[in-house]
mmCIF file of C-alpha atoms in Angstrom:
data_model
loop_
_atom_site.group_PDB
_atom_site.id
_atom_site.type_symbol
_atom_site.label_atom_id
_atom_site.label_comp_id
_atom_site.label_asym_id
_atom_site.label_seq_id
_atom_site.Cartn_x
_atom_site.Cartn_y
_atom_site.Cartn_z
ATOM 1 C CA MET A 1 75.392 57.278 115.135
ATOM 2 C CA ALA A 2 78.179 56.406 117.588
ATOM 3 C CA ALA A 3 80.896 58.962 118.216
ATOM 4 C CA THR A 4 84.277 58.083 116.735
ATOM 5 C CA ALA A 5 87.715 58.736 118.208
ATOM 6 C CA SER A 6 88.220 61.588 115.747
ATOM 7 C CA ASP A 7 84.848 63.096 116.755
ATOM 8 C CA PHE A 8 85.929 62.990 120.392
ATOM 9 C CA ALA A 9 89.289 64.605 119.615
ATOM 10 C CA ARG A 10 87.637 67.315 117.492
ATOM 11 C CA ARG A 11 85.271 68.192 120.343
ATOM 12 C CA ALA A 12 88.251 68.343 122.688
ATOM 13 C CA ASP A 13 89.828 70.942 120.397
ATOM 14 C CA SER A 14 86.707 73.016 119.799
ATOM 15 C CA TRP A 15 84.625 73.103 123.009
ATOM 16 C CA ASN A 16 86.483 76.122 124.398
ATOM 17 C CA ALA A 17 85.277 78.419 121.625
ATOM 18 C CA GLY A 18 83.171 81.288 122.895
ATOM 19 C CA SER A 19 83.374 84.452 124.938
ATOM 20 C CA PHE A 20 84.558 82.757 128.141
ATOM 21 C CA ASP A 21 88.351 82.313 128.088
ATOM 22 C CA PHE A 22 88.704 79.041 129.962
ATOM 23 C CA ASN A 23 92.466 78.754 129.486
ATOM 24 C CA GLN A 24 93.094 82.176 131.012
ATOM 25 C CA TYR A 25 90.606 81.426 133.788
ATOM 26 C CA MET A 26 92.531 78.277 134.737
ATOM 27 C CA VAL A 27 95.882 80.077 134.574
ATOM 28 C CA ASP A 28 94.578 82.790 136.896
ATOM 29 C CA ARG A 29 93.018 80.286 139.298
ATOM 30 C CA ALA A 30 96.204 78.177 139.356
ATOM 31 C CA LYS A 31 98.291 81.252 140.222
ATOM 32 C CA LEU A 32 95.927 82.146 143.053
ATOM 33 C CA VAL A 33 95.858 78.602 144.436
ATOM 34 C CA ASN A 34 99.601 77.975 144.033
ATOM 35 C CA LYS A 35 100.430 81.146 145.966
ATOM 36 C CA ALA A 36 98.004 80.189 148.727
ATOM 37 C CA LEU A 37 99.404 76.653 148.923
ATOM 38 C CA ASP A 38 102.979 77.929 149.075
ATOM 39 C CA GLU A 39 102.052 80.210 151.957
ATOM 40 C CA ALA A 40 99.959 77.559 153.727
ATOM 41 C CA VAL A 41 102.749 74.955 153.806
ATOM 42 C CA PRO A 42 106.054 76.823 154.270
ATOM 43 C CA GLN A 43 109.383 75.039 154.507
ATOM 44 C CA LYS A 44 110.348 74.417 158.134
ATOM 45 C CA TYR A 45 111.603 71.765 160.557
ATOM 46 C CA PRO A 46 111.624 68.788 160.176
ATOM 47 C CA ASP A 47 113.122 69.696 156.819
ATOM 48 C CA THR A 48 112.642 66.390 155.024
ATOM 49 C CA LEU A 49 108.957 66.150 155.903
ATOM 50 C CA TYR A 50 108.137 69.623 154.618
ATOM 51 C CA GLU A 51 110.345 69.201 151.547
ATOM 52 C CA SER A 52 108.415 66.031 150.719
ATOM 53 C CA MET A 53 105.030 67.697 151.279
ATOM 54 C CA ARG A 54 105.977 70.668 149.119
ATOM 55 C CA TYR A 55 107.604 68.507 146.445
ATOM 56 C CA SER A 56 104.250 66.942 145.594
ATOM 57 C CA LEU A 57 101.911 69.754 146.618
ATOM 58 C CA LEU A 58 103.671 72.380 144.493
ATOM 59 C CA ALA A 59 104.494 70.102 141.566
ATOM 60 C CA GLY A 60 102.038 71.868 139.295
ATOM 61 C CA GLY A 61 98.970 70.176 137.935
ATOM 62 C CA LYS A 62 95.782 71.687 136.596
ATOM 63 C CA ARG A 63 94.246 72.514 140.019
ATOM 64 C CA VAL A 64 90.857 71.279 138.827
ATOM 65 C CA ARG A 65 89.499 70.609 142.313
ATOM 66 C CA PRO A 66 90.358 74.044 143.730
ATOM 67 C CA ALA A 67 88.975 75.653 140.562
ATOM 68 C CA LEU A 68 85.702 73.774 141.009
ATOM 69 C CA CYS A 69 85.488 74.862 144.640
ATOM 70 C CA LEU A 70 86.063 78.520 143.817
ATOM 71 C CA ALA A 71 83.723 78.452 140.798
ATOM 72 C CA ALA A 72 80.911 76.941 142.876
ATOM 73 C CA CYS A 73 81.350 79.639 145.518
ATOM 74 C CA GLU A 74 81.260 82.361 142.858
ATOM 75 C CA LEU A 75 78.180 80.822 141.267
ATOM 76 C CA ILE A 76 76.285 81.432 144.507
ATOM 77 C CA GLY A 77 77.617 84.967 144.789
ATOM 78 C CA GLY A 78 80.168 84.116 147.458
ATOM 79 C CA ASP A 79 83.638 85.539 148.057
ATOM 80 C CA VAL A 80 86.522 83.663 146.414
ATOM 81 C CA GLN A 81 88.844 84.550 149.299
ATOM 82 C CA ALA A 82 86.432 82.936 151.748
ATOM 83 C CA ALA A 83 86.508 79.695 149.748
ATOM 84 C CA LEU A 84 90.281 79.702 149.163
ATOM 85 C CA PRO A 85 91.168 77.696 152.328
ATOM 86 C CA ALA A 86 88.681 74.983 151.322
ATOM 87 C CA ALA A 87 90.026 75.035 147.762
ATOM 88 C CA CYS A 88 93.563 74.563 149.080
ATOM 89 C CA ALA A 89 92.374 71.750 151.333
ATOM 90 C CA MET A 90 90.984 69.927 148.280
ATOM 91 C CA GLU A 91 94.411 70.074 146.656
ATOM 92 C CA MET A 92 96.165 68.952 149.837
ATOM 93 C CA ILE A 93 93.946 65.882 150.053
ATOM 94 C CA HIS A 94 94.214 65.220 146.320
ATOM 95 C CA THR A 95 98.010 65.391 146.634
ATOM 96 C CA MET A 96 97.913 62.977 149.569
ATOM 97 C CA SER A 97 95.888 60.544 147.474
ATOM 98 C CA LEU A 98 98.434 60.726 144.644
ATOM 99 C CA ILE A 99 101.394 60.192 146.973
ATOM 100 C CA HIS A 100 99.747 57.152 148.562
ATOM 101 C CA ASP A 101 98.312 55.830 145.288
ATOM 102 C CA ASP A 102 101.803 55.751 143.759
ATOM 103 C CA LEU A 103 103.293 53.633 146.575
ATOM 104 C CA PRO A 104 104.567 50.111 145.764
ATOM 105 C CA SER A 105 101.814 48.598 147.909
ATOM 106 C CA MET A 106 99.165 50.462 145.898
ATOM 107 C CA ASP A 107 99.566 51.326 142.182
ATOM 108 C CA ASN A 108 103.384 51.212 142.302
ATOM 109 C CA ASP A 109 104.140 54.093 139.945
ATOM 110 C CA ASP A 110 107.482 55.777 139.324
ATOM 111 C CA PHE A 111 106.256 58.998 137.700
ATOM 112 C CA ARG A 112 103.688 61.652 138.541
ATOM 113 C CA ARG A 113 103.201 64.992 136.782
ATOM 114 C CA GLY A 114 106.229 64.243 134.629
ATOM 115 C CA ARG A 115 108.750 63.631 137.397
ATOM 116 C CA PRO A 116 109.661 60.916 139.937
ATOM 117 C CA THR A 117 106.959 60.052 142.439
ATOM 118 C CA ASN A 118 107.366 61.113 146.055
ATOM 119 C CA HIS A 119 108.533 57.760 147.389
ATOM 120 C CA LYS A 120 111.165 57.531 144.650
ATOM 121 C CA VAL A 121 112.699 60.753 145.937
ATOM 122 C CA TYR A 122 112.125 60.573 149.704
ATOM 123 C CA GLY A 123 111.483 56.875 150.383
ATOM 124 C CA GLU A 124 108.281 55.069 151.257
ATOM 125 C CA ASP A 125 108.366 55.997 154.932
ATOM 126 C CA ILE A 126 108.561 59.750 154.360
ATOM 127 C CA ALA A 127 106.062 59.558 151.474
ATOM 128 C CA ILE A 128 103.469 57.890 153.702
ATOM 129 C CA LEU A 129 104.021 60.390 156.498
ATOM 130 C CA SER A 130 103.970 63.443 154.235
ATOM 131 C CA GLY A 131 100.679 62.209 152.782
ATOM 132 C CA ASP A 132 99.321 61.782 156.311
ATOM 133 C CA ALA A 133 100.496 65.292 157.187
ATOM 134 C CA LEU A 134 98.769 66.832 154.164
ATOM 135 C CA LEU A 135 95.540 64.985 154.945
ATOM 136 C CA THR A 136 95.315 66.147 158.524
ATOM 137 C CA TYR A 137 96.529 69.650 157.753
ATOM 138 C CA ALA A 138 93.749 70.114 155.184
ATOM 139 C CA PHE A 139 91.110 70.089 157.936
ATOM 140 C CA GLU A 140 93.163 72.299 160.233
ATOM 141 C CA HIS A 141 93.632 74.793 157.404
ATOM 142 C CA ILE A 142 89.893 75.056 156.738
ATOM 143 C CA ALA A 143 89.127 75.541 160.435
ATOM 144 C CA ARG A 144 91.836 78.129 161.028
ATOM 145 C CA ALA A 145 92.016 80.077 157.760
ATOM 146 C CA THR A 146 88.355 80.400 156.675
ATOM 147 C CA LYS A 147 87.160 83.937 157.410
ATOM 148 C CA GLY A 148 83.770 85.605 157.112
ATOM 149 C CA VAL A 149 81.846 82.317 157.093
ATOM 150 C CA SER A 150 79.598 81.102 159.888
ATOM 151 C CA ALA A 151 80.941 78.396 162.189
ATOM 152 C CA GLU A 152 78.003 76.208 161.177
ATOM 153 C CA ARG A 153 78.983 76.360 157.518
ATOM 154 C CA VAL A 154 82.672 75.776 158.263
ATOM 155 C CA LEU A 155 81.741 72.725 160.327
ATOM 156 C CA ARG A 156 79.589 71.433 157.477
ATOM 157 C CA VAL A 157 82.480 71.857 155.024
ATOM 158 C CA ILE A 158 84.740 69.849 157.335
ATOM 159 C CA MET A 159 82.089 67.126 157.647
ATOM 160 C CA GLU A 160 81.521 67.010 153.882
ATOM 161 C CA LEU A 161 85.230 66.724 153.172
ATOM 162 C CA GLY A 162 85.751 64.100 155.872
ATOM 163 C CA ARG A 163 83.020 61.915 154.413
ATOM 164 C CA ALA A 164 84.435 62.277 150.897
ATOM 165 C CA THR A 165 87.909 61.313 152.056
ATOM 166 C CA GLY A 166 87.318 58.423 154.446
ATOM 167 C CA ALA A 167 85.558 55.080 154.625
ATOM 168 C CA GLU A 168 82.507 56.405 152.770
ATOM 169 C CA GLY A 169 84.564 57.997 150.013
ATOM 170 C CA LEU A 170 88.090 57.899 148.666
ATOM 171 C CA VAL A 171 89.408 55.183 151.000
ATOM 172 C CA ALA A 172 86.441 52.913 150.284
ATOM 173 C CA GLY A 173 86.948 53.303 146.548
ATOM 174 C CA GLN A 174 90.663 52.552 146.845
ATOM 175 C CA VAL A 175 90.010 49.400 148.874
ATOM 176 C CA VAL A 176 87.502 48.004 146.371
ATOM 177 C CA ASP A 177 89.850 48.981 143.533
ATOM 178 C CA ILE A 178 92.715 47.018 145.093
ATOM 179 C CA GLN A 179 90.525 44.005 145.834
ATOM 180 C CA SER A 180 89.199 44.021 142.261
ATOM 181 C CA GLU A 181 92.589 43.757 140.573
ATOM 182 C CA ASP A 182 92.985 40.719 138.355
ATOM 183 C CA LYS A 183 89.311 39.833 138.885
ATOM 184 C CA GLU A 184 86.275 40.007 136.652
ATOM 185 C CA VAL A 185 83.944 42.632 138.112
ATOM 186 C CA GLY A 186 80.820 44.146 136.613
ATOM 187 C CA LEU A 187 79.779 47.678 135.814
ATOM 188 C CA ASP A 188 78.146 48.190 139.224
ATOM 189 C CA VAL A 189 81.403 47.520 141.082
ATOM 190 C CA LEU A 190 83.388 49.624 138.620
ATOM 191 C CA LYS A 191 80.964 52.513 139.067
ATOM 192 C CA TYR A 192 81.260 52.181 142.862
ATOM 193 C CA ILE A 193 85.064 52.419 142.594
ATOM 194 C CA HIS A 194 84.947 55.486 140.383
ATOM 195 C CA LEU A 195 82.260 57.282 142.390
ATOM 196 C CA HIS A 196 84.201 56.815 145.606
ATOM 197 C CA LYS A 197 87.867 56.840 144.594
ATOM 198 C CA THR A 198 87.633 59.769 142.161
ATOM 199 C CA ALA A 199 84.221 61.425 142.127
ATOM 200 C CA ALA A 200 83.891 61.853 145.899
ATOM 201 C CA LEU A 201 86.611 64.506 146.154
ATOM 202 C CA LEU A 202 85.388 66.317 143.037
ATOM 203 C CA GLU A 203 81.917 66.319 144.581
ATOM 204 C CA ALA A 204 83.274 67.684 147.846
ATOM 205 C CA SER A 205 85.123 70.422 145.970
ATOM 206 C CA VAL A 206 81.928 71.709 144.370
ATOM 207 C CA VAL A 207 79.630 71.190 147.352
ATOM 208 C CA CYS A 208 82.040 72.757 149.844
ATOM 209 C CA GLY A 209 82.469 75.791 147.611
ATOM 210 C CA ALA A 210 78.698 76.150 147.445
ATOM 211 C CA ILE A 211 78.360 75.799 151.224
ATOM 212 C CA VAL A 212 80.977 78.511 151.828
ATOM 213 C CA GLY A 213 79.157 80.719 149.310
ATOM 214 C CA GLY A 214 75.907 80.397 151.260
ATOM 215 C CA ALA A 215 73.908 78.054 148.992
ATOM 216 C CA ASP A 216 70.531 76.750 150.101
ATOM 217 C CA GLU A 217 69.766 73.023 150.237
ATOM 218 C CA ALA A 218 68.104 72.805 146.822
ATOM 219 C CA THR A 219 71.096 74.478 145.187
ATOM 220 C CA ILE A 220 73.549 72.240 147.018
ATOM 221 C CA GLU A 221 71.738 69.148 145.754
ATOM 222 C CA LYS A 222 71.744 70.385 142.156
ATOM 223 C CA LEU A 223 75.465 71.013 142.372
ATOM 224 C CA ARG A 224 75.966 67.624 144.028
ATOM 225 C CA LYS A 225 74.361 65.968 140.989
ATOM 226 C CA TYR A 226 76.515 68.103 138.687
ATOM 227 C CA SER A 227 79.690 67.124 140.507
ATOM 228 C CA ARG A 228 78.906 63.399 140.715
ATOM 229 C CA ASN A 229 78.405 63.316 136.957
ATOM 230 C CA ILE A 230 81.650 65.138 136.216
ATOM 231 C CA GLY A 231 83.433 63.012 138.804
ATOM 232 C CA LEU A 232 82.356 59.787 137.161
ATOM 233 C CA ALA A 233 83.142 61.229 133.725
ATOM 234 C CA PHE A 234 86.604 62.201 134.959
ATOM 235 C CA GLN A 235 87.466 58.587 135.723
ATOM 236 C CA VAL A 236 85.850 57.211 132.553
ATOM 237 C CA VAL A 237 88.058 59.588 130.567
ATOM 238 C CA ASP A 238 91.056 58.548 132.701
ATOM 239 C CA ASP A 239 90.377 54.935 131.724
ATOM 240 C CA ILE A 240 90.260 55.961 128.060
ATOM 241 C CA LEU A 241 93.478 57.979 128.263
ATOM 242 C CA ASP A 242 95.305 55.130 129.993
ATOM 243 C CA VAL A 243 95.020 53.043 126.820
ATOM 244 C CA THR A 244 95.182 55.786 124.177
ATOM 245 C CA GLN A 245 97.954 58.137 125.357
ATOM 246 C CA THR A 246 101.675 57.761 125.992
ATOM 247 C CA THR A 247 103.551 58.157 129.265
ATOM 248 C CA GLU A 248 104.971 61.451 127.969
ATOM 249 C CA GLN A 249 101.503 62.779 127.138
ATOM 250 C CA LEU A 250 100.029 61.751 130.483
ATOM 251 C CA GLY A 251 102.936 62.713 132.735
ATOM 252 C CA LYS A 252 102.508 59.332 134.448
ATOM 253 C CA THR A 253 102.953 55.738 133.400
ATOM 254 C CA ALA A 254 100.545 54.771 130.627
ATOM 255 C CA ALA A 255 98.759 51.400 130.358
ATOM 256 C CA LYS A 256 99.013 50.824 134.122
ATOM 257 C CA ASP A 257 95.483 49.433 134.308
ATOM 258 C CA LEU A 258 96.243 46.865 131.612
ATOM 259 C CA ALA A 259 99.432 45.814 133.380
ATOM 260 C CA VAL A 260 97.570 44.814 136.564
ATOM 261 C CA ASN A 261 94.465 43.608 134.722
ATOM 262 C CA LYS A 262 92.138 46.193 136.225
ATOM 263 C CA THR A 263 88.543 46.376 135.104
ATOM 264 C CA THR A 264 87.960 49.657 133.258
ATOM 265 C CA TYR A 265 85.211 51.182 131.160
ATOM 266 C CA PRO A 266 87.058 50.477 127.875
ATOM 267 C CA LYS A 267 87.598 46.876 128.981
ATOM 268 C CA LEU A 268 83.891 46.387 129.739
ATOM 269 C CA LEU A 269 82.303 48.609 127.104
ATOM 270 C CA GLY A 270 84.964 49.314 124.474
ATOM 271 C CA LEU A 271 86.494 52.674 123.654
ATOM 272 C CA GLU A 272 83.687 54.164 121.597
ATOM 273 C CA LYS A 273 80.942 53.248 124.071
ATOM 274 C CA SER A 274 83.118 54.603 126.892
ATOM 275 C CA ARG A 275 83.410 57.916 125.042
ATOM 276 C CA GLU A 276 79.618 57.987 124.672
ATOM 277 C CA VAL A 277 79.210 57.352 128.412
ATOM 278 C CA ALA A 278 81.600 60.217 129.236
ATOM 279 C CA GLU A 279 79.793 62.581 126.898
ATOM 280 C CA GLN A 280 76.391 61.679 128.338
ATOM 281 C CA LEU A 281 77.638 62.252 131.883
ATOM 282 C CA ILE A 282 79.002 65.681 130.965
ATOM 283 C CA ASN A 283 75.755 66.671 129.254
ATOM 284 C CA GLU A 284 73.747 65.584 132.301
ATOM 285 C CA ALA A 285 76.079 67.561 134.561
ATOM 286 C CA ILE A 286 75.693 70.741 132.528
ATOM 287 C CA GLN A 287 71.898 70.365 132.617
ATOM 288 C CA GLN A 288 72.084 70.841 136.394
ATOM 289 C CA LEU A 289 73.360 74.369 135.788
ATOM 290 C CA ASP A 290 70.194 75.432 133.969
ATOM 291 C CA GLY A 291 68.572 78.337 135.751
ATOM 292 C CA PHE A 292 71.781 79.839 137.093
ATOM 293 C CA ASP A 293 73.233 83.089 135.818
ATOM 294 C CA LYS A 294 75.023 82.123 132.584
ATOM 295 C CA VAL A 295 78.055 84.302 133.218
ATOM 296 C CA LYS A 296 78.566 82.939 136.737
ATOM 297 C CA ALA A 297 77.935 79.377 135.540
ATOM 298 C CA ALA A 298 80.389 79.637 132.616
ATOM 299 C CA PRO A 299 83.423 78.347 134.596
ATOM 300 C CA LEU A 300 81.518 75.260 135.800
ATOM 301 C CA VAL A 301 80.213 74.573 132.281
ATOM 302 C CA ALA A 302 83.730 74.916 130.884
ATOM 303 C CA LEU A 303 85.234 72.747 133.633
ATOM 304 C CA ALA A 304 82.695 70.010 132.886
ATOM 305 C CA LYS A 305 83.549 70.098 129.180
ATOM 306 C CA TYR A 306 87.259 70.157 129.936
ATOM 307 C CA ILE A 307 86.910 67.058 132.124
ATOM 308 C CA GLY A 308 84.938 65.283 129.390
ATOM 309 C CA TYR A 309 87.237 66.095 126.505
ATOM 310 C CA ARG A 310 90.685 66.485 128.046
ATOM 311 C CA GLN A 311 93.643 64.695 126.446
ATOM 312 C CA ASN A 312 95.868 64.219 129.514
#
């Protein structure tokens, strides 16, 4: 029997039951990451550039990508402090992508995380440059701030993140997304967009955390499969929320995909089938965690379920 909207909402309310306190875990991780980000990007000259960078970087948000990075490192038995620079780098690059995605030449959005987008406050020129600064600084921060990890592993983290961000990852997905607007594209193209534009950075967050933690190749590949599934599910759920939630609930403009006639999972498959796809992806992701210590895997299990059943 197909899942209904009420079934999906009920699961969203109930999945967190159990001994692992996911809400407190995310609060604690956000505090850790926010402090590290604040220290990593202090206010200095030129004032406007750093104000713009900090305006978006410290605007809040759930810090899902840093949490995934730290949880993957812990799963392997690694040190959270060793993975913190990589976790911060994930958020720097994610913030860059939001700043650039909101620009008039891209998705042209006025609101992000419940307040005016960067270019609405600082202008398009400064928004572009602050995004560029965050992107480049992410790699510098990993190279300079990562301690107690072999140079080989640090280099691999930088390579992994570069691939996820550039022409084989986020940028590629954004290009195909732009070129697909107001066109009829199939599920293969839509999946390509989602895997590259959204899933690539989520994948890098998990894989880089595992690399810092000292994971072997077999473990890295299991976690890569986990992260690709949650990454694709993340965007499927985003597509669903775009047509089911309000601007106030989302903290960004709702129904943006409809306005520019983007192809989405609900448009191709309908809402209920899209919910089934998201749920299947989350279940397949969690299966990749079989065999790991259940206590250490609990944050990654909870993060997968959160991504699948979130409401904003």
